[in-house]
């Protein structure tokens, strides 16, 4: 009966017929899976599809070459040869009490003194020393101008907030008939007014020779890598000349195995 006939598939309609009008048998692929028989269509629509397919096949290798070609920006990848990582403090372990390295530092080394922080990066640790240990002045220096610019912007924001709160506090005191509060204390200028940043290379020279304390956290490895043994010795000599008699040099040495990690990330000499 008509209901018992199998429903023709789309591939059956496209298979060519033989001389008696019967369709050619379907070819079978591996494991009984049917494979379509390619049929060349006639007419303008069939010709258009064939032309589009041929043109796509011709342009395909060119498109593949374009995708495999690296962009120009990748060729100019920035090498952090002096440890100038923009997210350096994101890699360092931190806690609610601040940078754990400062637990090993005595506040009397900085309090009321003129201090310098070499390799300040974006200034987070420098600002924490300035606010925590109350030096008379704290200067952070780095060879990367972009990082120093970030530190200066953060310092400017902190200054504006501090001065705004100070003006509000003085206005409240004057309304109550009391004397205003001065922004200076006995040991000097409080944070953030005691903290500044500038671009300077401590390996070449240090412009000021009157510091009470100089700190250097995670910097000596990059000085050693970039300038060799001679540059590292020159850096220590510049630090010694920049300190007052009896001044203190606080340095964080870096382990030798960290040199291998730096070598994998950068093209080093």
PDB file of C-alpha atoms in Angstrom:
ATOM      1  CA  UNK A   1       0.000   0.000   0.000  1.00  0.00           C
ATOM      2  CA  UNK A   2       0.983   3.629  -0.274  1.00  0.00           C
ATOM      3  CA  UNK A   3       1.363   3.982   3.506  1.00  0.00           C
ATOM      4  CA  UNK A   4       3.963   1.185   3.569  1.00  0.00           C
ATOM      5  CA  UNK A   5       6.281   2.953   1.159  1.00  0.00           C
ATOM      6  CA  UNK A   6       9.377   4.510   2.788  1.00  0.00           C
ATOM      7  CA  UNK A   7       9.498   8.255   2.699  1.00  0.00           C
ATOM      8  CA  UNK A   8      12.064   9.446   0.150  1.00  0.00           C
ATOM      9  CA  UNK A   9      15.060  11.269   1.552  1.00  0.00           C
ATOM     10  CA  UNK A  10      16.533  14.484   0.226  1.00  0.00           C
ATOM     11  CA  UNK A  11      19.576  12.637  -1.090  1.00  0.00           C
ATOM     12  CA  UNK A  12      17.287  10.324  -3.115  1.00  0.00           C
ATOM     13  CA  UNK A  13      15.865  13.244  -5.051  1.00  0.00           C
ATOM     14  CA  UNK A  14      19.306  14.441  -6.027  1.00  0.00           C
ATOM     15  CA  UNK A  15      20.692  11.109  -7.214  1.00  0.00           C
ATOM     16  CA  UNK A  16      20.771  10.760 -11.020  1.00  0.00           C
ATOM     17  CA  UNK A  17      18.459   8.334 -12.844  1.00  0.00           C
ATOM     18  CA  UNK A  18      19.516   5.559 -15.199  1.00  0.00           C
ATOM     19  CA  UNK A  19      18.100   4.848 -18.680  1.00  0.00           C
ATOM     20  CA  UNK A  20      14.921   3.246 -17.295  1.00  0.00           C
ATOM     21  CA  UNK A  21      14.180   6.208 -15.030  1.00  0.00           C
ATOM     22  CA  UNK A  22      15.368   4.480 -11.874  1.00  0.00           C
ATOM     23  CA  UNK A  23      17.631   6.290  -9.406  1.00  0.00           C
ATOM     24  CA  UNK A  24      21.147   5.054  -8.833  1.00  0.00           C
ATOM     25  CA  UNK A  25      21.643   3.122  -5.564  1.00  0.00           C
ATOM     26  CA  UNK A  26      22.978   5.024  -2.591  1.00  0.00           C
ATOM     27  CA  UNK A  27      26.608   4.482  -1.759  1.00  0.00           C
ATOM     28  CA  UNK A  28      27.416   3.254   1.728  1.00  0.00           C
ATOM     29  CA  UNK A  29      30.260   4.564   3.859  1.00  0.00           C
ATOM     30  CA  UNK A  30      32.039   2.767   6.703  1.00  0.00           C
ATOM     31  CA  UNK A  31      29.851   0.905   9.200  1.00  0.00           C
ATOM     32  CA  UNK A  32      26.739   1.281   7.037  1.00  0.00           C
ATOM     33  CA  UNK A  33      26.723   5.074   7.099  1.00  0.00           C
ATOM     34  CA  UNK A  34      25.457   6.563   3.866  1.00  0.00           C
ATOM     35  CA  UNK A  35      27.645   9.009   1.994  1.00  0.00           C
ATOM     36  CA  UNK A  36      26.133  11.640  -0.231  1.00  0.00           C
ATOM     37  CA  UNK A  37      26.772  11.398  -3.947  1.00  0.00           C
ATOM     38  CA  UNK A  38      27.990  14.735  -5.288  1.00  0.00           C
ATOM     39  CA  UNK A  39      25.691  15.908  -8.046  1.00  0.00           C
ATOM     40  CA  UNK A  40      26.430  18.808 -10.327  1.00  0.00           C
ATOM     41  CA  UNK A  41      23.362  21.006 -10.528  1.00  0.00           C
ATOM     42  CA  UNK A  42      22.308  22.654 -13.707  1.00  0.00           C
ATOM     43  CA  UNK A  43      20.736  26.051 -14.172  1.00  0.00           C
ATOM     44  CA  UNK A  44      21.782  29.508 -13.121  1.00  0.00           C
ATOM     45  CA  UNK A  45      21.404  28.851  -9.369  1.00  0.00           C
ATOM     46  CA  UNK A  46      23.534  25.730  -9.529  1.00  0.00           C
ATOM     47  CA  UNK A  47      26.199  27.566 -11.519  1.00  0.00           C
ATOM     48  CA  UNK A  48      26.209  30.471  -9.073  1.00  0.00           C
ATOM     49  CA  UNK A  49      26.695  28.121  -6.099  1.00  0.00           C
ATOM     50  CA  UNK A  50      29.557  26.350  -7.882  1.00  0.00           C
ATOM     51  CA  UNK A  51      31.248  29.675  -8.671  1.00  0.00           C
ATOM     52  CA  UNK A  52      30.921  30.864  -5.074  1.00  0.00           C
ATOM     53  CA  UNK A  53      32.368  27.614  -3.781  1.00  0.00           C
ATOM     54  CA  UNK A  54      35.327  27.844  -6.147  1.00  0.00           C
ATOM     55  CA  UNK A  55      36.059  31.456  -5.202  1.00  0.00           C
ATOM     56  CA  UNK A  56      35.884  30.577  -1.492  1.00  0.00           C
ATOM     57  CA  UNK A  57      38.363  27.750  -2.030  1.00  0.00           C
ATOM     58  CA  UNK A  58      40.773  30.149  -3.738  1.00  0.00           C
ATOM     59  CA  UNK A  59      40.650  32.756  -0.954  1.00  0.00           C
ATOM     60  CA  UNK A  60      40.823  30.278   1.928  1.00  0.00           C
ATOM     61  CA  UNK A  61      44.670  29.923   2.050  1.00  0.00           C
ATOM     62  CA  UNK A  62      45.056  33.715   2.104  1.00  0.00           C
ATOM     63  CA  UNK A  63      42.653  34.007   5.049  1.00  0.00           C
ATOM     64  CA  UNK A  64      44.565  31.314   6.902  1.00  0.00           C
ATOM     65  CA  UNK A  65      47.795  33.242   6.385  1.00  0.00           C
ATOM     66  CA  UNK A  66      46.200  36.395   7.784  1.00  0.00           C
ATOM     67  CA  UNK A  67      45.038  34.649  10.956  1.00  0.00           C
ATOM     68  CA  UNK A  68      48.446  33.076  11.581  1.00  0.00           C
ATOM     69  CA  UNK A  69      50.347  36.345  11.124  1.00  0.00           C
ATOM     70  CA  UNK A  70      50.974  37.903  14.553  1.00  0.00           C
ATOM     71  CA  UNK A  71      49.868  41.511  14.979  1.00  0.00           C
ATOM     72  CA  UNK A  72      52.427  44.278  15.016  1.00  0.00           C
ATOM     73  CA  UNK A  73      51.687  45.019  18.661  1.00  0.00           C
ATOM     74  CA  UNK A  74      52.847  41.541  19.675  1.00  0.00           C
ATOM     75  CA  UNK A  75      56.272  42.182  18.151  1.00  0.00           C
ATOM     76  CA  UNK A  76      56.781  45.223  20.376  1.00  0.00           C
ATOM     77  CA  UNK A  77      56.040  43.430  23.640  1.00  0.00           C
ATOM     78  CA  UNK A  78      57.317  45.337  26.653  1.00  0.00           C
ATOM     79  CA  UNK A  79      60.128  43.581  28.498  1.00  0.00           C
ATOM     80  CA  UNK A  80      60.270  44.181  32.244  1.00  0.00           C
ATOM     81  CA  UNK A  81      64.050  44.205  32.370  1.00  0.00           C
ATOM     82  CA  UNK A  82      64.179  46.352  35.510  1.00  0.00           C
ATOM     83  CA  UNK A  83      61.265  44.743  37.355  1.00  0.00           C
ATOM     84  CA  UNK A  84      58.863  47.526  36.376  1.00  0.00           C
ATOM     85  CA  UNK A  85      55.691  45.449  36.629  1.00  0.00           C
ATOM     86  CA  UNK A  86      52.535  47.549  36.561  1.00  0.00           C
ATOM     87  CA  UNK A  87      50.723  45.130  38.896  1.00  0.00           C
ATOM     88  CA  UNK A  88      53.682  44.342  41.138  1.00  0.00           C
ATOM     89  CA  UNK A  89      51.723  44.786  44.380  1.00  0.00           C
ATOM     90  CA  UNK A  90      49.046  42.422  43.051  1.00  0.00           C
ATOM     91  CA  UNK A  91      51.633  39.613  43.053  1.00  0.00           C
ATOM     92  CA  UNK A  92      52.950  40.346  46.545  1.00  0.00           C
ATOM     93  CA  UNK A  93      51.303  38.704  49.581  1.00  0.00           C
ATOM     94  CA  UNK A  94      49.361  41.201  51.674  1.00  0.00           C
ATOM     95  CA  UNK A  95      47.341  41.229  54.864  1.00  0.00           C
ATOM     96  CA  UNK A  96      45.063  43.549  56.788  1.00  0.00           C
ATOM     97  CA  UNK A  97      48.069  44.911  58.649  1.00  0.00           C
ATOM     98  CA  UNK A  98      49.749  46.034  55.417  1.00  0.00           C
ATOM     99  CA  UNK A  99      52.869  44.717  53.702  1.00  0.00           C
ATOM    100  CA  UNK A 100      54.279  41.834  55.801  1.00  0.00           C
ATOM    101  CA  UNK A 101      57.856  42.958  55.086  1.00  0.00           C
ATOM    102  CA  UNK A 102      57.333  46.002  57.286  1.00  0.00           C
ATOM    103  CA  UNK A 103      56.892  43.752  60.322  1.00  0.00           C
ATOM    104  CA  UNK A 104      60.670  43.290  60.255  1.00  0.00           C
ATOM    105  CA  UNK A 105      61.297  47.035  60.140  1.00  0.00           C
ATOM    106  CA  UNK A 106      61.566  49.258  63.216  1.00  0.00           C
ATOM    107  CA  UNK A 107      59.713  52.531  63.046  1.00  0.00           C
ATOM    108  CA  UNK A 108      62.608  54.390  64.711  1.00  0.00           C
ATOM    109  CA  UNK A 109      64.676  53.855  61.556  1.00  0.00           C
ATOM    110  CA  UNK A 110      62.352  56.228  59.668  1.00  0.00           C
ATOM    111  CA  UNK A 111      60.575  58.323  62.292  1.00  0.00           C
ATOM    112  CA  UNK A 112      61.327  62.035  61.993  1.00  0.00           C
ATOM    113  CA  UNK A 113      64.044  61.487  59.407  1.00  0.00           C
ATOM    114  CA  UNK A 114      64.698  62.310  55.786  1.00  0.00           C
ATOM    115  CA  UNK A 115      64.173  59.031  53.930  1.00  0.00           C
ATOM    116  CA  UNK A 116      64.478  57.607  50.420  1.00  0.00           C
ATOM    117  CA  UNK A 117      62.841  54.534  48.873  1.00  0.00           C
ATOM    118  CA  UNK A 118      64.689  53.167  45.818  1.00  0.00           C
ATOM    119  CA  UNK A 119      62.559  51.337  43.245  1.00  0.00           C
ATOM    120  CA  UNK A 120      59.219  52.629  44.508  1.00  0.00           C
ATOM    121  CA  UNK A 121      57.209  51.175  41.570  1.00  0.00           C
ATOM    122  CA  UNK A 122      53.666  52.604  41.820  1.00  0.00           C
ATOM    123  CA  UNK A 123      54.361  53.929  45.324  1.00  0.00           C
ATOM    124  CA  UNK A 124      52.177  51.717  47.507  1.00  0.00           C
ATOM    125  CA  UNK A 125      54.919  50.527  49.867  1.00  0.00           C
ATOM    126  CA  UNK A 126      56.545  53.981  49.946  1.00  0.00           C
ATOM    127  CA  UNK A 127      53.247  55.558  50.986  1.00  0.00           C
ATOM    128  CA  UNK A 128      52.740  52.907  53.655  1.00  0.00           C
ATOM    129  CA  UNK A 129      56.163  53.658  55.170  1.00  0.00           C
ATOM    130  CA  UNK A 130      55.395  57.391  55.093  1.00  0.00           C
ATOM    131  CA  UNK A 131      52.031  56.944  56.827  1.00  0.00           C
ATOM    132  CA  UNK A 132      53.057  54.213  59.266  1.00  0.00           C
ATOM    133  CA  UNK A 133      56.450  55.420  60.542  1.00  0.00           C
ATOM    134  CA  UNK A 134      55.997  59.213  60.201  1.00  0.00           C
ATOM    135  CA  UNK A 135      59.276  60.302  58.583  1.00  0.00           C
ATOM    136  CA  UNK A 136      59.865  64.032  58.168  1.00  0.00           C
ATOM    137  CA  UNK A 137      60.045  63.465  54.412  1.00  0.00           C
ATOM    138  CA  UNK A 138      59.792  60.355  52.229  1.00  0.00           C
ATOM    139  CA  UNK A 139      60.937  60.371  48.598  1.00  0.00           C
ATOM    140  CA  UNK A 140      60.218  57.456  46.267  1.00  0.00           C
ATOM    141  CA  UNK A 141      62.312  57.104  43.107  1.00  0.00           C
ATOM    142  CA  UNK A 142      62.067  54.756  40.132  1.00  0.00           C
ATOM    143  CA  UNK A 143      63.493  54.589  36.599  1.00  0.00           C
ATOM    144  CA  UNK A 144      60.040  53.955  35.050  1.00  0.00           C
ATOM    145  CA  UNK A 145      58.331  57.295  34.370  1.00  0.00           C
ATOM    146  CA  UNK A 146      54.898  55.677  33.917  1.00  0.00           C
ATOM    147  CA  UNK A 147      55.009  54.040  37.347  1.00  0.00           C
ATOM    148  CA  UNK A 148      56.201  57.269  38.958  1.00  0.00           C
ATOM    149  CA  UNK A 149      53.314  59.067  37.267  1.00  0.00           C
ATOM    150  CA  UNK A 150      50.860  56.573  38.824  1.00  0.00           C
ATOM    151  CA  UNK A 151      52.449  57.100  42.228  1.00  0.00           C
ATOM    152  CA  UNK A 152      52.209  60.885  41.868  1.00  0.00           C
ATOM    153  CA  UNK A 153      48.534  60.721  40.898  1.00  0.00           C
ATOM    154  CA  UNK A 154      47.735  58.506  43.901  1.00  0.00           C
ATOM    155  CA  UNK A 155      49.670  60.879  46.160  1.00  0.00           C
ATOM    156  CA  UNK A 156      47.799  63.906  44.793  1.00  0.00           C
ATOM    157  CA  UNK A 157      44.444  62.238  45.481  1.00  0.00           C
ATOM    158  CA  UNK A 158      45.498  61.427  49.043  1.00  0.00           C
ATOM    159  CA  UNK A 159      46.645  65.022  49.582  1.00  0.00           C
ATOM    160  CA  UNK A 160      43.369  66.487  48.370  1.00  0.00           C
ATOM    161  CA  UNK A 161      41.385  64.182  50.644  1.00  0.00           C
ATOM    162  CA  UNK A 162      43.607  65.021  53.621  1.00  0.00           C
ATOM    163  CA  UNK A 163      43.442  68.800  53.096  1.00  0.00           C
ATOM    164  CA  UNK A 164      39.686  68.662  52.526  1.00  0.00           C
ATOM    165  CA  UNK A 165      39.154  66.794  55.805  1.00  0.00           C
ATOM    166  CA  UNK A 166      41.520  69.215  57.578  1.00  0.00           C
ATOM    167  CA  UNK A 167      39.581  72.250  56.337  1.00  0.00           C
ATOM    168  CA  UNK A 168      36.314  70.690  57.496  1.00  0.00           C
ATOM    169  CA  UNK A 169      37.780  69.885  60.924  1.00  0.00           C
ATOM    170  CA  UNK A 170      39.111  73.439  61.365  1.00  0.00           C
ATOM    171  CA  UNK A 171      35.746  74.919  60.363  1.00  0.00           C
ATOM    172  CA  UNK A 172      34.009  72.806  63.005  1.00  0.00           C
ATOM    173  CA  UNK A 173      36.549  73.842  65.675  1.00  0.00           C
ATOM    174  CA  UNK A 174      36.191  77.538  64.858  1.00  0.00           C
ATOM    175  CA  UNK A 175      32.408  77.313  65.088  1.00  0.00           C
ATOM    176  CA  UNK A 176      32.832  75.879  68.555  1.00  0.00           C
ATOM    177  CA  UNK A 177      35.203  78.680  69.531  1.00  0.00           C
ATOM    178  CA  UNK A 178      38.326  76.557  69.494  1.00  0.00           C
ATOM    179  CA  UNK A 179      41.615  77.039  67.670  1.00  0.00           C
ATOM    180  CA  UNK A 180      42.191  75.375  64.311  1.00  0.00           C
ATOM    181  CA  UNK A 181      44.491  72.398  63.810  1.00  0.00           C
ATOM    182  CA  UNK A 182      47.813  72.913  62.017  1.00  0.00           C
ATOM    183  CA  UNK A 183      48.769  70.403  59.319  1.00  0.00           C
ATOM    184  CA  UNK A 184      52.313  70.080  60.758  1.00  0.00           C
ATOM    185  CA  UNK A 185      53.336  68.024  63.755  1.00  0.00           C
ATOM    186  CA  UNK A 186      56.414  67.921  65.991  1.00  0.00           C
ATOM    187  CA  UNK A 187      58.270  65.412  63.802  1.00  0.00           C
ATOM    188  CA  UNK A 188      57.488  67.204  60.535  1.00  0.00           C
ATOM    189  CA  UNK A 189      54.839  66.996  57.866  1.00  0.00           C
ATOM    190  CA  UNK A 190      52.265  64.188  58.304  1.00  0.00           C
ATOM    191  CA  UNK A 191      51.230  61.783  55.579  1.00  0.00           C
ATOM    192  CA  UNK A 192      50.409  62.324  52.743  1.00  0.00           C
ATOM    193  CA  UNK A 193      52.124  65.725  52.719  1.00  0.00           C
ATOM    194  CA  UNK A 194      55.469  64.136  53.611  1.00  0.00           C
ATOM    195  CA  UNK A 195      55.543  61.801  50.583  1.00  0.00           C
ATOM    196  CA  UNK A 196      56.789  62.709  47.087  1.00  0.00           C
ATOM    197  CA  UNK A 197      57.944  60.811  43.997  1.00  0.00           C
ATOM    198  CA  UNK A 198      60.347  61.467  41.129  1.00  0.00           C
ATOM    199  CA  UNK A 199      62.151  59.692  38.287  1.00  0.00           C
ATOM    200  CA  UNK A 200      65.766  58.909  39.157  1.00  0.00           C
ATOM    201  CA  UNK A 201      68.267  56.131  38.492  1.00  0.00           C
ATOM    202  CA  UNK A 202      70.184  55.199  41.626  1.00  0.00           C
ATOM    203  CA  UNK A 203      72.769  53.284  39.584  1.00  0.00           C
ATOM    204  CA  UNK A 204      73.923  56.434  37.780  1.00  0.00           C
ATOM    205  CA  UNK A 205      73.835  58.781  40.753  1.00  0.00           C
ATOM    206  CA  UNK A 206      71.740  60.063  43.658  1.00  0.00           C
ATOM    207  CA  UNK A 207      71.223  63.803  43.646  1.00  0.00           C
ATOM    208  CA  UNK A 208      70.892  64.234  47.420  1.00  0.00           C
ATOM    209  CA  UNK A 209      73.514  63.167  49.975  1.00  0.00           C
ATOM    210  CA  UNK A 210      71.693  63.886  53.240  1.00  0.00           C
ATOM    211  CA  UNK A 211      69.374  60.956  53.899  1.00  0.00           C
ATOM    212  CA  UNK A 212      68.882  59.432  57.343  1.00  0.00           C
ATOM    213  CA  UNK A 213      67.550  56.148  55.915  1.00  0.00           C
ATOM    214  CA  UNK A 214      67.367  54.550  52.461  1.00  0.00           C
ATOM    215  CA  UNK A 215      65.135  51.535  51.795  1.00  0.00           C
ATOM    216  CA  UNK A 216      65.456  49.144  48.875  1.00  0.00           C
ATOM    217  CA  UNK A 217      62.851  46.362  48.565  1.00  0.00           C
ATOM    218  CA  UNK A 218      63.137  43.718  45.808  1.00  0.00           C
ATOM    219  CA  UNK A 219      65.403  45.861  43.628  1.00  0.00           C
ATOM    220  CA  UNK A 220      68.968  44.509  43.839  1.00  0.00           C
ATOM    221  CA  UNK A 221      68.217  41.571  41.513  1.00  0.00           C
ATOM    222  CA  UNK A 222      67.068  43.881  38.721  1.00  0.00           C
ATOM    223  CA  UNK A 223      70.073  46.156  39.201  1.00  0.00           C
ATOM    224  CA  UNK A 224      72.324  43.110  39.007  1.00  0.00           C
ATOM    225  CA  UNK A 225      70.589  41.725  35.919  1.00  0.00           C
ATOM    226  CA  UNK A 226      70.523  45.022  34.029  1.00  0.00           C
ATOM    227  CA  UNK A 227      73.971  46.379  34.981  1.00  0.00           C
ATOM    228  CA  UNK A 228      75.985  43.336  36.059  1.00  0.00           C
ATOM    229  CA  UNK A 229      78.376  43.083  39.012  1.00  0.00           C
ATOM    230  CA  UNK A 230      79.910  46.479  38.275  1.00  0.00           C
ATOM    231  CA  UNK A 231      76.499  48.193  38.236  1.00  0.00           C
ATOM    232  CA  UNK A 232      75.475  46.562  41.518  1.00  0.00           C
ATOM    233  CA  UNK A 233      78.676  47.734  43.225  1.00  0.00           C
ATOM    234  CA  UNK A 234      78.163  51.231  41.793  1.00  0.00           C
ATOM    235  CA  UNK A 235      74.616  51.247  43.167  1.00  0.00           C
ATOM    236  CA  UNK A 236      75.816  50.340  46.680  1.00  0.00           C
ATOM    237  CA  UNK A 237      78.503  53.047  46.477  1.00  0.00           C
ATOM    238  CA  UNK A 238      75.890  55.675  45.491  1.00  0.00           C
ATOM    239  CA  UNK A 239      73.671  54.632  48.404  1.00  0.00           C
ATOM    240  CA  UNK A 240      76.608  54.923  50.814  1.00  0.00           C
ATOM    241  CA  UNK A 241      77.423  58.438  49.589  1.00  0.00           C
ATOM    242  CA  UNK A 242      73.764  59.510  49.843  1.00  0.00           C
ATOM    243  CA  UNK A 243      73.507  58.564  53.539  1.00  0.00           C
ATOM    244  CA  UNK A 244      74.423  60.850  56.396  1.00  0.00           C
ATOM    245  CA  UNK A 245      77.128  59.617  58.776  1.00  0.00           C
ATOM    246  CA  UNK A 246      75.392  56.995  60.888  1.00  0.00           C
ATOM    247  CA  UNK A 247      72.573  56.609  58.341  1.00  0.00           C
ATOM    248  CA  UNK A 248      70.830  53.304  57.755  1.00  0.00           C
ATOM    249  CA  UNK A 249      70.405  51.222  54.575  1.00  0.00           C
ATOM    250  CA  UNK A 250      67.423  48.808  54.665  1.00  0.00           C
ATOM    251  CA  UNK A 251      67.722  46.291  51.817  1.00  0.00           C
ATOM    252  CA  UNK A 252      65.694  43.203  50.890  1.00  0.00           C
ATOM    253  CA  UNK A 253      67.983  40.674  49.149  1.00  0.00           C
ATOM    254  CA  UNK A 254      66.520  38.395  46.513  1.00  0.00           C
ATOM    255  CA  UNK A 255      67.236  34.691  46.221  1.00  0.00           C
ATOM    256  CA  UNK A 256      69.290  33.309  43.373  1.00  0.00           C
ATOM    257  CA  UNK A 257      66.440  31.113  42.112  1.00  0.00           C
ATOM    258  CA  UNK A 258      64.408  34.239  41.379  1.00  0.00           C
ATOM    259  CA  UNK A 259      67.022  35.148  38.776  1.00  0.00           C
ATOM    260  CA  UNK A 260      65.973  32.107  36.720  1.00  0.00           C
ATOM    261  CA  UNK A 261      62.329  33.216  36.780  1.00  0.00           C
ATOM    262  CA  UNK A 262      63.341  36.662  35.571  1.00  0.00           C
ATOM    263  CA  UNK A 263      65.405  35.080  32.791  1.00  0.00           C
ATOM    264  CA  UNK A 264      62.387  33.126  31.554  1.00  0.00           C
ATOM    265  CA  UNK A 265      60.227  36.283  31.376  1.00  0.00           C
ATOM    266  CA  UNK A 266      62.766  38.612  29.811  1.00  0.00           C
ATOM    267  CA  UNK A 267      65.539  38.678  27.238  1.00  0.00           C
ATOM    268  CA  UNK A 268      68.506  39.228  29.540  1.00  0.00           C
ATOM    269  CA  UNK A 269      72.195  39.553  28.868  1.00  0.00           C
TER     270      UNK A 269
END
